[in-house]
Coordinates of C-alpha atoms in Angstrom, one line a residue:
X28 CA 24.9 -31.5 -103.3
X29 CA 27.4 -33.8 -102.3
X30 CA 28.6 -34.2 -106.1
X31 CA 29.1 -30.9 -106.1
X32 CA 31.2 -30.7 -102.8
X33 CA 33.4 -33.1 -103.5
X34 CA 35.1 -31.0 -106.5
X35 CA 36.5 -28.9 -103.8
X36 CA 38.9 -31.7 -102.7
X37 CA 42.9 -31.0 -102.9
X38 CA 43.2 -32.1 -105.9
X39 CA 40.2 -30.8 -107.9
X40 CA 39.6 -27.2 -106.5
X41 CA 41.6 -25.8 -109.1
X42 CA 39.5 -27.3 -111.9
X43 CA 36.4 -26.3 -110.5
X44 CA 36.7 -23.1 -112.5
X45 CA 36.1 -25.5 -116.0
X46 CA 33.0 -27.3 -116.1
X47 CA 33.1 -31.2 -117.3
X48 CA 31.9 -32.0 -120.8
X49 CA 30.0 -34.6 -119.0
X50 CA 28.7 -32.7 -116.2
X51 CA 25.1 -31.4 -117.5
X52 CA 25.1 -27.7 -117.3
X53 CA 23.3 -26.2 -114.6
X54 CA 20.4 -23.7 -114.8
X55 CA 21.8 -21.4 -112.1
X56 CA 23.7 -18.1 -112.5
X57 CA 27.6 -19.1 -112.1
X58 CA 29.5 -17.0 -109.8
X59 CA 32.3 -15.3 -111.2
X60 CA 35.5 -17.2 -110.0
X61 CA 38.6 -15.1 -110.2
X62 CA 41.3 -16.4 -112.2
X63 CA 44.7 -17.4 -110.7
X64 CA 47.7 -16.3 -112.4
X65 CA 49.1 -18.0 -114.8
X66 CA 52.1 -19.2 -112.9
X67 CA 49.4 -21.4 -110.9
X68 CA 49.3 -24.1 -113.4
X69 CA 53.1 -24.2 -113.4
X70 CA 53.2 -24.1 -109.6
X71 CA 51.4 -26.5 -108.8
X72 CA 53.9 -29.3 -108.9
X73 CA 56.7 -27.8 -106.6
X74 CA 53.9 -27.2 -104.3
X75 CA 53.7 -31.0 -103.6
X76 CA 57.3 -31.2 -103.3
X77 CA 57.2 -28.5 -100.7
X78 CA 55.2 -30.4 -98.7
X79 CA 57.0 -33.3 -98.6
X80 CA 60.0 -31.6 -97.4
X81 CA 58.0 -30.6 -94.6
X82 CA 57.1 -33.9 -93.8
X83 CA 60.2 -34.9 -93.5
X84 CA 61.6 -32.2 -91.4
X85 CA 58.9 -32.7 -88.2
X86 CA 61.0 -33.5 -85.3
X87 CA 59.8 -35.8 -82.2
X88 CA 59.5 -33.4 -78.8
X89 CA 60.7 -36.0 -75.6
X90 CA 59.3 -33.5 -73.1
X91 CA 55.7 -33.8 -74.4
X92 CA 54.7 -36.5 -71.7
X93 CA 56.5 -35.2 -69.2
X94 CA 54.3 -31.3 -69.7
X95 CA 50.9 -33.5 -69.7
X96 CA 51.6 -34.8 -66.7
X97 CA 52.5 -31.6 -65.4
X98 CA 49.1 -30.2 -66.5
X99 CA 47.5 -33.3 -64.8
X100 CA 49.3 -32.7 -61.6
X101 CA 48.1 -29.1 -62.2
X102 CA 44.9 -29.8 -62.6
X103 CA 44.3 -32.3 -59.8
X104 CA 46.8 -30.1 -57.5
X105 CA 44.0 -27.2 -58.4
X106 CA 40.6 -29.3 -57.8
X107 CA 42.0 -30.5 -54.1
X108 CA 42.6 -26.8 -53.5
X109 CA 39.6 -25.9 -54.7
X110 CA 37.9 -28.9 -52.7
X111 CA 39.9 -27.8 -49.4
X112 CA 38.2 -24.1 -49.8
X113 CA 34.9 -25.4 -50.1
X114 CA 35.0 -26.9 -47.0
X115 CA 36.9 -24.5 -45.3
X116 CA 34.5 -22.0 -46.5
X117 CA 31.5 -24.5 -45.6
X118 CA 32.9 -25.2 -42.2
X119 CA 33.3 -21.7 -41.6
X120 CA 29.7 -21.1 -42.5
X121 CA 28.7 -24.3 -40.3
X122 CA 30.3 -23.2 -37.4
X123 CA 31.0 -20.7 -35.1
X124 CA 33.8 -19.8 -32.3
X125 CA 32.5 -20.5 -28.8
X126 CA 32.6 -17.2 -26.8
X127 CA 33.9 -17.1 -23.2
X128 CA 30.2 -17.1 -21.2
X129 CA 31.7 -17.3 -17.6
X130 CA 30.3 -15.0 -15.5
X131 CA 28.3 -13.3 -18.0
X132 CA 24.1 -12.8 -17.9
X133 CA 22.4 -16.0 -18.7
X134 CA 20.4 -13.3 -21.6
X135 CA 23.6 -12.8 -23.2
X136 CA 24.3 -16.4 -24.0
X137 CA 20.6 -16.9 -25.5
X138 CA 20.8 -14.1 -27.4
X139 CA 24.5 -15.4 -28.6
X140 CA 22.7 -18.5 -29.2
X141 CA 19.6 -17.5 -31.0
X142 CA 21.9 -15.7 -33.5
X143 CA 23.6 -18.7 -34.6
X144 CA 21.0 -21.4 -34.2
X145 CA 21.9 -23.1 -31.4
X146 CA 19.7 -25.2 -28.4
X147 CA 20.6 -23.7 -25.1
X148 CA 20.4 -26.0 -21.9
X149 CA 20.6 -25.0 -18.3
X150 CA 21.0 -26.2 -15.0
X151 CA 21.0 -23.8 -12.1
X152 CA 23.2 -24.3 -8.7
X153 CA 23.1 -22.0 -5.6
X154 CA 25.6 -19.8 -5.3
X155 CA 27.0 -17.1 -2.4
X156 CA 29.2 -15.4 -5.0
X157 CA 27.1 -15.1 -8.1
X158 CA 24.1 -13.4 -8.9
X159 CA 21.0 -15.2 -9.6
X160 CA 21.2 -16.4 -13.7
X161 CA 24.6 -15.3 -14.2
X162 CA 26.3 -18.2 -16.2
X163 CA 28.8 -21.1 -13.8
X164 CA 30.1 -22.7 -16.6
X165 CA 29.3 -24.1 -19.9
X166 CA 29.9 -27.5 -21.6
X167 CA 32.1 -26.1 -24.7
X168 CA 35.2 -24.8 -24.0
X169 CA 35.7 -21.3 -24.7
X170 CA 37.6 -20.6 -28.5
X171 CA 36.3 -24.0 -30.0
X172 CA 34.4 -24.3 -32.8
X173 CA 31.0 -25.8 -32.5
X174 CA 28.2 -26.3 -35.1
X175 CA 25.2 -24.3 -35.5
X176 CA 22.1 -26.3 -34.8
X177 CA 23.8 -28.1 -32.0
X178 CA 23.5 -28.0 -28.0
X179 CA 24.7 -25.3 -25.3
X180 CA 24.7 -26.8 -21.4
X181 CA 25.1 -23.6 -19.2
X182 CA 25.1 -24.1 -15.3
X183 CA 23.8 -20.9 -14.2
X184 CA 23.3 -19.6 -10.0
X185 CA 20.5 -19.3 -8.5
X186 CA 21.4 -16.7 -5.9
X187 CA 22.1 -17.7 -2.3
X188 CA 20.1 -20.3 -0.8
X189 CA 16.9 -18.5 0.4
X190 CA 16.1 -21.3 3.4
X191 CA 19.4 -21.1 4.9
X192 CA 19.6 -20.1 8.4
X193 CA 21.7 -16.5 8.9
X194 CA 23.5 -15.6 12.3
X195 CA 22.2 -12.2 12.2
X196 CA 24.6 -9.3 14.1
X197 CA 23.5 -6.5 17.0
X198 CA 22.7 -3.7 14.4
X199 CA 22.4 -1.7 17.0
X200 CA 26.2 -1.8 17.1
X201 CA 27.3 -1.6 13.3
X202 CA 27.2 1.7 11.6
X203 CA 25.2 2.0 8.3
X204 CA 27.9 1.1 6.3
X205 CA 28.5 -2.0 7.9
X206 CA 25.5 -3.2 8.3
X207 CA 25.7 -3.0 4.4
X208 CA 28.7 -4.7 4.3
X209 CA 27.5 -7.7 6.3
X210 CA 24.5 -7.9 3.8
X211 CA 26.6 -7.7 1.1
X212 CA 28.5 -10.8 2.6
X213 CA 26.1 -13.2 3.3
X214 CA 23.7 -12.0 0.6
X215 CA 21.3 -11.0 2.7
X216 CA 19.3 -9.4 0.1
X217 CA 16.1 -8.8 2.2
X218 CA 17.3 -7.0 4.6
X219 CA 16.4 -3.4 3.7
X220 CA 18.9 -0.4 5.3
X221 CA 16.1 2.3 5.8
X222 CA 17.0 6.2 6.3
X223 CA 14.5 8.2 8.3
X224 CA 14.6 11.3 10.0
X225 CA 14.6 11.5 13.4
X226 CA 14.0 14.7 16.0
X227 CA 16.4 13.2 18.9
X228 CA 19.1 10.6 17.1
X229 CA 21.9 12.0 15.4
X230 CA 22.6 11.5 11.5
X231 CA 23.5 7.7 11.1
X232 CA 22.7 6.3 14.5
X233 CA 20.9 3.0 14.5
X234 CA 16.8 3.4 15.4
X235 CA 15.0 -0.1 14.9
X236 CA 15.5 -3.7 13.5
X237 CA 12.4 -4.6 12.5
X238 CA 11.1 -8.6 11.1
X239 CA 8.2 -8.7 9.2
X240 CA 6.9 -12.0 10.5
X241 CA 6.2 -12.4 13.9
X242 CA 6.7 -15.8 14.4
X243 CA 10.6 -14.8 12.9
X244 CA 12.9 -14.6 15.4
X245 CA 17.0 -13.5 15.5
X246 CA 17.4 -17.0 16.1
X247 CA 15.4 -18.7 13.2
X248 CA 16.3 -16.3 10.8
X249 CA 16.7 -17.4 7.3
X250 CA 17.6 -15.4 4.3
X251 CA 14.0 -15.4 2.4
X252 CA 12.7 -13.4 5.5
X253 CA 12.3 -9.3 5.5
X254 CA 13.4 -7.5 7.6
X255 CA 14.4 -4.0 7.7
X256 CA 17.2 -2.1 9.9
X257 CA 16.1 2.0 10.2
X258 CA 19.1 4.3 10.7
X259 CA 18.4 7.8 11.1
X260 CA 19.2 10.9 8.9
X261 CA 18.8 13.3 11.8
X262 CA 16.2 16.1 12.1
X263 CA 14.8 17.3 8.8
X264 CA 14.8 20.9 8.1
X265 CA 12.1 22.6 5.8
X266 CA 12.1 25.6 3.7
X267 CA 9.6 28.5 5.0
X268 CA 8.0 28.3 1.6
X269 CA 4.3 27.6 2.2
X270 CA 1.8 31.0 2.6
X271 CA -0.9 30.8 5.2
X272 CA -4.5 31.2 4.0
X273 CA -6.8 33.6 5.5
X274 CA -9.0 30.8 7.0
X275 CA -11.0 33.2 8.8
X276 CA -15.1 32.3 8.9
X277 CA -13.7 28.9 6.9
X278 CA -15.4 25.7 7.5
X279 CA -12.7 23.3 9.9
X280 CA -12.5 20.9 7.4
X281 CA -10.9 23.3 4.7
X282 CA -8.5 23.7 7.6
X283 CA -7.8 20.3 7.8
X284 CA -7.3 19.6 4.6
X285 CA -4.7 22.4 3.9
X286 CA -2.8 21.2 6.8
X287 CA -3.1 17.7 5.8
X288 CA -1.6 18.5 2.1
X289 CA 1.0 20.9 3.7
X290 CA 2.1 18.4 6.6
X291 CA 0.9 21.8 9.0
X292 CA 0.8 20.8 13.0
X293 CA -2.7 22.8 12.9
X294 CA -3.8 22.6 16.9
X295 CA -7.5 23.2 17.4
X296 CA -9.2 25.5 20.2
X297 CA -12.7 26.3 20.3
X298 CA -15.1 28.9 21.3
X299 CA -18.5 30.0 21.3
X300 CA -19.7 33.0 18.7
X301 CA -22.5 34.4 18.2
X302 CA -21.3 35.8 15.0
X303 CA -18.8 33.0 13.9
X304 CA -20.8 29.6 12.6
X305 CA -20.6 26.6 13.9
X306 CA -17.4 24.8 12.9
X307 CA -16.2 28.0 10.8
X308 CA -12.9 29.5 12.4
X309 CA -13.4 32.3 14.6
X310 CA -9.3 33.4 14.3
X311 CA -5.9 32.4 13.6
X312 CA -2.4 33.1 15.5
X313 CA -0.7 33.6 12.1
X314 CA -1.9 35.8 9.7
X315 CA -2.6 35.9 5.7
X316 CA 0.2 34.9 3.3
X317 CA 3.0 34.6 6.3
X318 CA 5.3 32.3 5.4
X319 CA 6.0 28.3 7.2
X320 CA 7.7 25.6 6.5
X321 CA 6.6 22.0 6.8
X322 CA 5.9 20.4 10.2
X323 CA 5.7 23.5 11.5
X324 CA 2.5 24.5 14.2
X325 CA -0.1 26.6 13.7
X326 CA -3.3 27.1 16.3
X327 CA -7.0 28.1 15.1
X328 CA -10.0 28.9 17.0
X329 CA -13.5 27.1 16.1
X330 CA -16.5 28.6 16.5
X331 CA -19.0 26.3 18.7
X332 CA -21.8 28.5 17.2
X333 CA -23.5 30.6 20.4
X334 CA -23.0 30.7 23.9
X335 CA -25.4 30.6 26.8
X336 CA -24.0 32.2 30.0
X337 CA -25.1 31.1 33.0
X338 CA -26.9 33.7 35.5
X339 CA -26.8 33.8 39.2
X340 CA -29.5 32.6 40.1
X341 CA -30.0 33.6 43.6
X342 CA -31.0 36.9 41.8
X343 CA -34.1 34.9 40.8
X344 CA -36.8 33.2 42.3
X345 CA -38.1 29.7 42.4
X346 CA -40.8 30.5 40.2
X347 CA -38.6 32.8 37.6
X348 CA -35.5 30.7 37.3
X349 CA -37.2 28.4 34.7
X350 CA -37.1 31.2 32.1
X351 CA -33.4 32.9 33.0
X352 CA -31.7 31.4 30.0
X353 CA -33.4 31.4 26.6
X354 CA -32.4 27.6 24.7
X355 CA -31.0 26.5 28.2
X356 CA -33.4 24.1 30.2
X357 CA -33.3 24.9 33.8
X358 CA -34.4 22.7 36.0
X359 CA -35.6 24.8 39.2
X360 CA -36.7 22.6 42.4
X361 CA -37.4 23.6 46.1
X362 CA -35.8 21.7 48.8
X363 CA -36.7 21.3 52.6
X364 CA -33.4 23.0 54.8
X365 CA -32.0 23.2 58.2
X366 CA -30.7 26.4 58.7
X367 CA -32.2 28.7 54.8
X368 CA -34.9 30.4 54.8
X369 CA -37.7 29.9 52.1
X370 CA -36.6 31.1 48.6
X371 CA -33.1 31.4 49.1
X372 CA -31.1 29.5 46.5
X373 CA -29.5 26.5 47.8
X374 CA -27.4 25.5 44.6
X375 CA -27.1 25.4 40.9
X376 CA -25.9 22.3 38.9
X377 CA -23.9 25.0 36.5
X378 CA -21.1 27.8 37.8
X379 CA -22.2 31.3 37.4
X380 CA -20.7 32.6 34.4
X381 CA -19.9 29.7 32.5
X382 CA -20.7 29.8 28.7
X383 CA -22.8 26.8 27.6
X384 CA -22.2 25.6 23.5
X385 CA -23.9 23.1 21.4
X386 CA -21.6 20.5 22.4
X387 CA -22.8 20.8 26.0
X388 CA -25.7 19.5 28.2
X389 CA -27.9 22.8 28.1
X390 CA -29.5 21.4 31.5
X391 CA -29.0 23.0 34.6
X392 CA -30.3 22.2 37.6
X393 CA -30.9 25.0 40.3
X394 CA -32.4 24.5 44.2
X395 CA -34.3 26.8 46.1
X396 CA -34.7 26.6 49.9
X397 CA -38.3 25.7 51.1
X398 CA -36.8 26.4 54.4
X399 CA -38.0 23.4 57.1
X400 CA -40.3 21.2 57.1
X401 CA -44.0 21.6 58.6
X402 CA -46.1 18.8 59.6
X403 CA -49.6 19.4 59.9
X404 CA -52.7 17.4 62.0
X405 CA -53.7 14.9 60.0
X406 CA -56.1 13.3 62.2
X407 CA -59.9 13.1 60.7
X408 CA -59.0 14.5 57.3
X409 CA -56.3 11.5 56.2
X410 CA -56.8 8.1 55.4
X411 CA -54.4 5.2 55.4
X412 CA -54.3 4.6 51.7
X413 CA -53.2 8.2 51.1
X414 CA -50.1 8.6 53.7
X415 CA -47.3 7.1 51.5
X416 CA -48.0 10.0 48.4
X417 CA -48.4 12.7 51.1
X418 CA -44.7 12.4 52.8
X419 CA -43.3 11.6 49.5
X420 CA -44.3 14.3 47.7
X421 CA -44.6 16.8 50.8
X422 CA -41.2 15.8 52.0
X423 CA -39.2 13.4 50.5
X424 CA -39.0 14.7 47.5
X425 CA -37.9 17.5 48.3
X426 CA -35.4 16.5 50.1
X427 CA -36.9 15.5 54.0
X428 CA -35.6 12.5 55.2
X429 CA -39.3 12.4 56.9
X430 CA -41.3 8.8 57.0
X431 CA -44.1 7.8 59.5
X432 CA -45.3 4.2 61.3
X433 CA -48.7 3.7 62.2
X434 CA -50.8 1.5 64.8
X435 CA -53.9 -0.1 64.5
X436 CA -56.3 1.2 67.1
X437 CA -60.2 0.8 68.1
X438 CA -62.3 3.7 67.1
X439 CA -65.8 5.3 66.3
X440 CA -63.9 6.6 63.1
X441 CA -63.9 5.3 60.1
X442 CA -61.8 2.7 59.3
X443 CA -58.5 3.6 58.1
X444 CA -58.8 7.3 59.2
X445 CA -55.8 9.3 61.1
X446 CA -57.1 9.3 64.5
X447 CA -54.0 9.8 66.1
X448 CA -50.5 11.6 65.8
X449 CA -47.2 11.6 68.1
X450 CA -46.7 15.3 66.8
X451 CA -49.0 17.3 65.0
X452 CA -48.8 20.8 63.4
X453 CA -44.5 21.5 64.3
X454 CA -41.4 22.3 62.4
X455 CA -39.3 18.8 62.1
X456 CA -36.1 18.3 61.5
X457 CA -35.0 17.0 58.1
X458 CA -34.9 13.6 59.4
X459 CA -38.0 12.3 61.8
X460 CA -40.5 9.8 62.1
X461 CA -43.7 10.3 63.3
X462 CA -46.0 8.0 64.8
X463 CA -49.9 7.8 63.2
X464 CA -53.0 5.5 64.8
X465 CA -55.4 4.1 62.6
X466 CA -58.7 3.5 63.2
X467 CA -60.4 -0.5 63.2
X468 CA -63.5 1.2 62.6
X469 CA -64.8 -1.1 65.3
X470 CA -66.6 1.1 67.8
X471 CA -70.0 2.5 68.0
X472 CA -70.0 6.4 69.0
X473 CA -68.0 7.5 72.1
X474 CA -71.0 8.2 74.2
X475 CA -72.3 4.4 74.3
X476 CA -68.6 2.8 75.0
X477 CA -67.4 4.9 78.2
X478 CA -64.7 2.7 78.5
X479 CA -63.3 3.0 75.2
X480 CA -59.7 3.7 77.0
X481 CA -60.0 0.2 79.0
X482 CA -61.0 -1.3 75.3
X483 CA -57.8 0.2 74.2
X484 CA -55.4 -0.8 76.7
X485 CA -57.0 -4.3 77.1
X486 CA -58.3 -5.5 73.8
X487 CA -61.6 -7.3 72.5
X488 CA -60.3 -10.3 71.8
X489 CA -58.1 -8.3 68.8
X490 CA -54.6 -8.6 69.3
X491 CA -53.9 -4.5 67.9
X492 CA -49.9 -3.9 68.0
X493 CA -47.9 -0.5 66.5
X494 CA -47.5 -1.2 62.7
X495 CA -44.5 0.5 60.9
X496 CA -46.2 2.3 57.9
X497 CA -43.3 4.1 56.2
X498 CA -39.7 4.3 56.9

């Protein structure tokens, strides 16, 4: 192959078109070669000469080095520019203008800072004038460029100092609005300015100063402490928008809670019914779907379920007045009296006429007159051992101031019999005593001791004395 090549050189391309005697003939097909013209052949020689008249005409260009250096400049001049861009464009990429965060939300410098990647650091200061985490100052200056990934320091306020101690005013003298002022001021954030109405002070007027903690005083106040000034927004005035319900044979506590929902002054009266239930309303002093407004009153009447009226009761007797009122309990009671005669009614614990309820004691107590007392001979039929039950229950309990003494006497009687009485079978006053002799028992029959009086008077060798037996 390379044989075969090297005919095409300058000199031998035009004989390629003859094969060599020597060259062995090939198998292949030859391609058909065009001719050249005849004149070729007798070309061929000026040919050559043309070319060395060419030769000899090339000229030497003195600017040559002086346009490669150019290009060189060119080129380098283009790689720093292209070098300055790249880190232009990666500095720009790398960093980021510092925005102005004075006075702004410490939130909106985070955010700022989350965005381009960079580690926020705080430190926090009190401060009158600045809201608590609103941004002091920060470490770069605003309109520099700083790097992402790198550190913030923001001093940010706390707020006022919450132990400091305040000077507070006389609120009672300030208006509203200064009293906000002042607060506004000395930041006196817990302080609360609180509007309420108010039946007798006019629109704005001062009401109360009010400290939450006890132990706070005007004088160790600090700022942390609540506290709350009341001003008043005068007297409120309501719409009459608010229908009355027929409450009419309603339980009370519907009532109630109608008013309660409403803010209705309801005022409650009662009365006894012996139609009405207990605790249902008997009437009302407005009536069905009239129209109120809030706070204002409104009066009902409860039922207290029936009523017992209470009789005369001198128009019954002793023995009748326990049965004058049916589910009232009277109580009916002679008494001993000075100057009434038997059966006539002394008093009654209850006024005639007055209407008993549920809620009341259903006792009443009523005294009849047993007129005066009567004291009978008790002599032979009484003991000793029975006297104290007879004048309590024949007199002093009912109402005689009556008691007795006795004496210890010789006798024929029995022992302890009533053998003798100072007063026997009279009217007494309602306060007497009466004197009673008791017999010792001692004696044999009257007959056999004559001188039973003598005995008396001068003794058997028993010292016998007057013995007090009741007062």
């Amino acid at each position: 192959m390379s044989d075969f090549l090297s005919n095409f050189n300058s000199n031998n391309y035009h004989k390629t078109d003859k094969p060599s005697s020597d060259e062995p003939t090939s198998s292949l097909p030859k391609e058909p070669v065009e001719e050249e013209p005849e004149q070729a052949s007798a070309s061929e020689e000026p040919k050559s000469e043309s070319r060395r008249q060419k030769t000899e005409m090339t000229e030497i260009d003195d600017t040559y080095q002086a346009k490669q250096k150019k290009k060189k400049r060119r080129i380098v001049i283009g790689m720093i520019v292209a070098a300055i861009v790249g880190i232009m464009v990666y500095y720009r990429i790398s960093h980021v203008k510092m925005p102005n965060f004075a006075d702004k939300p410490l939130s909106e410098a985070r955010v700022w800072a989350t965005e381009n990647k960079i580690q926020v650091e705080t430190k926090q200061e009190f401060s009158l004038k600045k809201e608590a985490n609103t941004i002091l100052s920060q470490s770069q200056k605003a309109g520099s460029q700083v790097k992402k990934g790198g550190n913030l320091q923001l001093t940010t306020s706390k707020g006022p100092d919450p132990d400091q101690k305040l000077k507070l005013p006389d609120f009672s003298t300030l208006s509203k609005q200064q009293a906000e002022n002042w607060i506004k001021e000395h930041q006196a954030t817990n302080i609360s300015l609180i509007e309420e109405y108010s039946d007798t002070a006019e629109k704005g007027k001062y009401l109360n100063f009010e400290i939450a903690n006890p132990e706070v005083t005007n004088q160790n106040y600090r700022r942390k402490d609540a506290a709350k000034v009341f001003y008043s927004k005068g007297k409120e005035t309501y719409k009459k928008n608010i229908a009355v319900p027929d409450f009419i044979r309603k339980t009370r506590g519907e009532v109630e809670s109608w008013a309660k929902t409403n803010e209705i002054n309801v005022t409650y009266e009662e009365a006894t019914s012996n139609d009405v239930p207990a605790d249902s309303i008997i009437s009302q002093n407005l009536s069905k779907d009239e129209k109120i407004a809030k706070k204002d009153a409104m009066t009902v009447v409860v039922s207290l379920g029936k009523g017992f009226t209470i009789p005369n009761f001198a128009d019954y007797s002793l023995e009748d007045a326990a049965n004058a009122v049916e589910g009232v309990q009277v109580q009916a009671k002679g008494i001993y009296t000075n100057d009434l005669p038997y059966g006539q009614l002394v008093s009654q614990s209850v006024a005639a006429g007055t209407v008993l309820n549920a809620k009341n004691d259903l006792r009443v107590q009523v005294l009849y007159s047993l007129g005066q007392p009567y004291l009978k001979d008790l002599r032979g039929t009484t003991v000793e051992g029975d006297l104290q039950k007879y004048f309590y229950n024949e007199f002093q309990s009912k109402g005689a101031n009556i008691h007795y003494v006795i004496r210890h006497v010789d006798s024929d009687q029995p022992k302890g019999t009533v053998v003798g009485m100072s007063t026997r079978n009279v009217y007494l006053p309602l306060d007497y005593t009466v004197s009673l002799d008791i017999s010792l028992g001692n004696l044999g029959s009257a007959d056999s001791i004559p001188n039973s009086n003598n005995q008396q008077q001068g003794g058997s060798g028993e010292s016998q004395g007057d013995t007090q037996g009741q007062e």
